[in-house]
């Protein structure tokens, strides 16, 4: 009789050899391994028994599966029956009982779960009311009862929000803004004195037009800037460094005070010293005074450069006297300001001026810690066709290195390359060093803060959060308008900053004194600038940066200034009589203000020809520049930015036909009541007066 191996039996039955060995062992047949053998009869008997066992097992499994399927079908029929029964009951139940049932269930769930409302420091009253499910007017009423005067778009204080939330059954939790959470990781402890090292001063040159600012900058740059090796050509990047006796000075190539003000308005106070350039032959001029006002508002020390001393009619002592009258007193006269007599054109006195700047820097003790991640401010930014978004950054503290990941404004990037003011690629830039950065995802704005972060993930999160917040909120510096001042009980005003402009210089002092005398315990009047001429963009920028309002006497804003004021939400008020402003503030303080009188400009026309009509007077041939002209409307005649007459339109015609209305882009003839001194080039402003009841 032949022999059969164990693994051969296992293959025929499609089972494991170990199962064959175990089964044979139970029958008393010992097999050591799958290579072991048994006789053919034993093998056949084993295979028959195994097949019978397998068939029986299959029948049992099939029976259990059928029973399970039957049970599932029975359960499905039961569920369908219950669902159908519930639907029939729902249809038969009156609606009022169903609503009551839902309300009870919802109330029970709310009682089981504590209600929590989370707010950040930038949550408005409207957003808070929406979160707790209460009408905004009701929340404002509750706040009023607590003595908190807010509008729906004002930010709500945490303590007041907590009281209101508790009254409506909510628990208040202060939630840190996501951006603040991310930036908290970047918070750096104040540097120890031993880690601080001297840094170069950052200087801005300011002054009146044609007094030599640009010539001075060109002279300093030409003689003091270290020339690059590639042909001695330097690259303008908005700022540059000069070397004086082994020490460096950083000059911002933005000499105009307008740029200085705009950066200060963004909160970017990056200038340490201001060089005020005054011509020795002209003396103190209007923009000189404006430059002084801007420097004082930013609390930046002034070093005076009296320029053009080489001219025959130069009078430096007269300039010193004029500046002293305006509060800029020379050191030799007992003041705090350093003076230098220079000639930017001939290079006279430049060394003395730069020494004064370094001396002022020593007095300020300018220091910074270079051994940490960099922080800085964007000076200028642009989209370069070849290099993409590029920004010039002034490092304020720390050291910026190539490859650093950073956040700047609402964008971010990685410093692919750093280029200094000479056009050379550098590996790092320390405090007060201007550097051009490549590798930004988008073009930032001038004045944006630049911060190095740990990795690109954090930078991307912060940038996205800032971009989202910029869309949601229009956060601006708090400004006090006359409407707020004149609304009794609505807001406690501590200080009202004012910019005053008049038509002639003789009125400036009188108006300033009259306004200053209005200061009281409740309202302090702070005149930050007073001058003559039309209200211009510089005045609006200064007012916006300082949270001030602008008051004009017998002068008007230019069209550009009016548009900018509207964009920046700067309040401009014009008066013909000083007592009108005084009366308004006095009435406001007593809470007895009459309905507000508003002036609405409806159109502007330009006089292009003048006709003298016998027995009728002078008729102005005009072109409507903007808006439209209506008969019997009030008008004011403006000549050389000054108001020369105010009255009413006596007649309005087109092609000898009397008309009621002439829109923009059309010509017309008009006659002003009791006024015949109309001249070609005059601008006639058409306006109406309306009364608006105060809320």
PDB file of C-alpha atoms in Angstrom, residues 602-605 624 626-631 633 635 649 652 659-664 668 670 684 686:
ATOM      1  CA  UNK A 602     -24.672 121.472  -5.032  1.00  0.00           C
ATOM      2  CA  UNK A 603     -22.366 122.715  -7.793  1.00  0.00           C
ATOM      3  CA  UNK A 604     -19.311 124.668  -8.914  1.00  0.00           C
ATOM      4  CA  UNK A 605     -19.042 126.902 -11.977  1.00  0.00           C
ATOM      5  CA  UNK A 624     -20.630 124.203 -14.874  1.00  0.00           C
ATOM      6  CA  UNK A 626     -19.527 119.836 -11.173  1.00  0.00           C
ATOM      7  CA  UNK A 627     -22.994 119.226  -9.766  1.00  0.00           C
ATOM      8  CA  UNK A 628     -25.630 121.584 -11.127  1.00  0.00           C
ATOM      9  CA  UNK A 629     -26.856 125.177 -10.793  1.00  0.00           C
ATOM     10  CA  UNK A 630     -30.370 126.007  -9.569  1.00  0.00           C
ATOM     11  CA  UNK A 631     -32.092 129.373  -9.793  1.00  0.00           C
ATOM     12  CA  UNK A 633     -29.726 129.290  -4.825  1.00  0.00           C
ATOM     13  CA  UNK A 635     -23.616 131.365  -4.049  1.00  0.00           C
ATOM     14  CA  UNK A 649     -28.508 134.009  -7.939  1.00  0.00           C
ATOM     15  CA  UNK A 652     -30.121 131.981 -14.714  1.00  0.00           C
ATOM     16  CA  UNK A 659     -34.024 128.044 -16.979  1.00  0.00           C
ATOM     17  CA  UNK A 660     -34.417 126.504 -13.530  1.00  0.00           C
ATOM     18  CA  UNK A 661     -31.501 124.053 -13.628  1.00  0.00           C
ATOM     19  CA  UNK A 662     -28.194 123.714 -15.550  1.00  0.00           C
ATOM     20  CA  UNK A 663     -26.273 120.420 -15.060  1.00  0.00           C
ATOM     21  CA  UNK A 664     -22.502 119.807 -15.183  1.00  0.00           C
ATOM     22  CA  UNK A 668     -24.964 129.191 -18.767  1.00  0.00           C
ATOM     23  CA  UNK A 670     -26.020 133.968 -14.431  1.00  0.00           C
ATOM     24  CA  UNK A 684     -18.723 130.401  -8.089  1.00  0.00           C
ATOM     25  CA  UNK A 686     -23.545 127.099  -5.448  1.00  0.00           C
TER      26      UNK A 686
END
